[in-house]
């Protein structure tokens, strides 16, 4: 497979509501840092946090504003550097335990199915539970409420702090945002996802389900179908997964091609994983959702620095 694009995304290609929502989420403006990679100096946008610079945490591609003369500016040596993007064989990139997955056979849904093993093709074509779905570009605030109701429950189950609801409200009305919901015959919402199109890549960034495997698979199926019918989309980024995990294998089964995620640092790989102890995880899962929602608004702005 050819490279889907440059290793990094230009700031001007990012939808303005996403840029604005990121700044509102962090409670401060984007900062900029010059980083030289492969003899090219990029001015990346991002945030300084706990002694490191992180370029655009949401994407699997780091975001830069300009390419500058190497002698024009230099890196701020007081900060270690982490770019959340990926590299193809860069010597200054460190392997992480995660990969992200791209589906690139999107010219025709029938052609896409032929790339799958017969077992998984049959599984997709014969989803047993009767589901329906709705795909909405430029979702409104009510759509975001529906998404958040499923999303926050899933984050609590995983023991992960959800992003604040206000962040998603900031994306409402954006023409480059796609909201997909899957519901059963009783109109109960089972799976939801929020994707953002940047240039010719649709990035599936947030997805959640009620743990019913078939509704999750149905959601991916309809998202892929939608991409095949959209001339703007050439590639679908179905997100990252820990290597050799069940999610990793699932993304492979549905046709995703895995790319190892590497991180660039001026020193050594940065371990950004933080897992709750088991006893704290059990307590977290008992916290009422309205408290988790309120805490997420406070924690992102006051403590994620």
Short mmCIF file of N, CA, C and O in Angstrom, two decimals, residues 25 148 152 160-165 283-284 287-304:
data_model
loop_
_atom_site.label_atom_id
_atom_site.label_comp_id
_atom_site.label_asym_id
_atom_site.label_seq_id
_atom_site.Cartn_x
_atom_site.Cartn_y
_atom_site.Cartn_z
N UNK A 25 -10.91 22.75 25.24
CA UNK A 25 -10.74 21.58 26.09
C UNK A 25 -9.56 21.75 27.04
O UNK A 25 -9.66 21.46 28.23
N UNK A 148 -23.10 11.09 23.47
CA UNK A 148 -22.42 11.14 24.77
C UNK A 148 -23.01 10.18 25.77
O UNK A 148 -22.30 9.63 26.62
N UNK A 152 -20.10 7.92 27.39
CA UNK A 152 -19.66 8.05 28.78
C UNK A 152 -19.82 6.73 29.54
O UNK A 152 -19.00 6.39 30.41
N UNK A 160 -11.77 4.78 31.95
CA UNK A 160 -11.11 5.89 31.27
C UNK A 160 -11.90 7.17 31.46
O UNK A 160 -13.14 7.16 31.39
N UNK A 161 -11.19 8.26 31.66
CA UNK A 161 -11.87 9.55 31.80
C UNK A 161 -12.40 9.99 30.44
O UNK A 161 -11.65 10.08 29.47
N UNK A 162 -13.71 10.26 30.31
CA UNK A 162 -14.25 10.72 29.03
C UNK A 162 -13.88 12.16 28.76
O UNK A 162 -13.55 12.93 29.67
N UNK A 163 -13.90 12.53 27.51
CA UNK A 163 -13.73 13.93 27.17
C UNK A 163 -15.01 14.67 27.54
O UNK A 163 -16.10 14.08 27.53
N UNK A 164 -14.93 15.94 27.88
CA UNK A 164 -16.12 16.67 28.31
C UNK A 164 -17.16 16.80 27.20
O UNK A 164 -16.82 16.85 26.02
N UNK A 165 -18.41 16.85 27.61
CA UNK A 165 -19.49 17.00 26.63
C UNK A 165 -19.35 18.32 25.87
O UNK A 165 -19.68 18.40 24.68
N UNK A 283 -13.87 1.00 41.99
CA UNK A 283 -14.54 2.17 42.57
C UNK A 283 -15.03 3.11 41.48
O UNK A 283 -16.14 3.64 41.54
N UNK A 284 -14.18 3.33 40.48
CA UNK A 284 -14.52 4.24 39.38
C UNK A 284 -15.79 3.77 38.66
O UNK A 284 -16.64 4.58 38.28
N UNK A 287 -19.00 5.05 40.21
CA UNK A 287 -19.26 6.49 40.29
C UNK A 287 -20.42 6.84 39.37
O UNK A 287 -20.45 6.42 38.20
N UNK A 288 -21.40 7.61 39.84
CA UNK A 288 -22.52 8.02 38.97
C UNK A 288 -22.03 8.78 37.75
O UNK A 288 -21.04 9.53 37.82
N UNK A 289 -22.71 8.61 36.64
CA UNK A 289 -22.28 9.21 35.38
C UNK A 289 -22.25 10.74 35.45
O UNK A 289 -21.37 11.37 34.87
N UNK A 290 -23.19 11.35 36.17
CA UNK A 290 -23.22 12.81 36.21
C UNK A 290 -22.00 13.36 36.93
O UNK A 290 -21.53 14.47 36.62
N UNK A 291 -21.45 12.59 37.87
CA UNK A 291 -20.23 13.03 38.55
C UNK A 291 -19.02 12.91 37.62
O UNK A 291 -18.17 13.80 37.56
N UNK A 292 -18.95 11.81 36.89
CA UNK A 292 -17.86 11.63 35.93
C UNK A 292 -17.89 12.74 34.88
O UNK A 292 -16.85 13.30 34.51
N UNK A 293 -19.09 13.08 34.40
CA UNK A 293 -19.22 14.15 33.41
C UNK A 293 -18.74 15.49 33.96
O UNK A 293 -17.99 16.22 33.29
N UNK A 294 -19.11 15.79 35.21
CA UNK A 294 -18.67 17.05 35.82
C UNK A 294 -17.17 17.06 36.05
O UNK A 294 -16.50 18.08 35.82
N UNK A 295 -16.61 15.92 36.50
CA UNK A 295 -15.18 15.85 36.75
C UNK A 295 -14.36 16.02 35.47
O UNK A 295 -13.28 16.62 35.49
N UNK A 296 -14.86 15.48 34.37
CA UNK A 296 -14.11 15.57 33.12
C UNK A 296 -13.93 17.02 32.70
O UNK A 296 -12.87 17.41 32.19
N UNK A 297 -14.95 17.85 32.92
CA UNK A 297 -14.84 19.28 32.58
C UNK A 297 -13.75 19.95 33.41
O UNK A 297 -12.99 20.78 32.91
N UNK A 298 -13.66 19.56 34.67
CA UNK A 298 -12.70 20.20 35.58
C UNK A 298 -11.29 19.68 35.34
O UNK A 298 -10.33 20.45 35.24
N UNK A 299 -11.15 18.36 35.21
CA UNK A 299 -9.82 17.75 35.15
C UNK A 299 -9.06 18.16 33.90
O UNK A 299 -7.87 18.47 33.95
N UNK A 300 -9.74 18.17 32.76
CA UNK A 300 -9.04 18.50 31.52
C UNK A 300 -8.45 19.90 31.57
O UNK A 300 -7.33 20.14 31.13
N UNK A 301 -9.19 20.85 32.10
CA UNK A 301 -8.73 22.24 32.08
C UNK A 301 -7.77 22.57 33.21
O UNK A 301 -6.93 23.45 33.07
N UNK A 302 -7.89 21.90 34.35
CA UNK A 302 -7.11 22.29 35.50
C UNK A 302 -5.91 21.41 35.80
O UNK A 302 -4.94 21.84 36.41
N UNK A 303 -5.98 20.15 35.37
CA UNK A 303 -4.94 19.21 35.79
C UNK A 303 -4.16 18.61 34.64
O UNK A 303 -3.07 18.07 34.85
N UNK A 304 -4.72 18.61 33.41
CA UNK A 304 -3.96 18.07 32.27
C UNK A 304 -3.16 19.21 31.69
O UNK A 304 -3.65 19.99 30.88
#
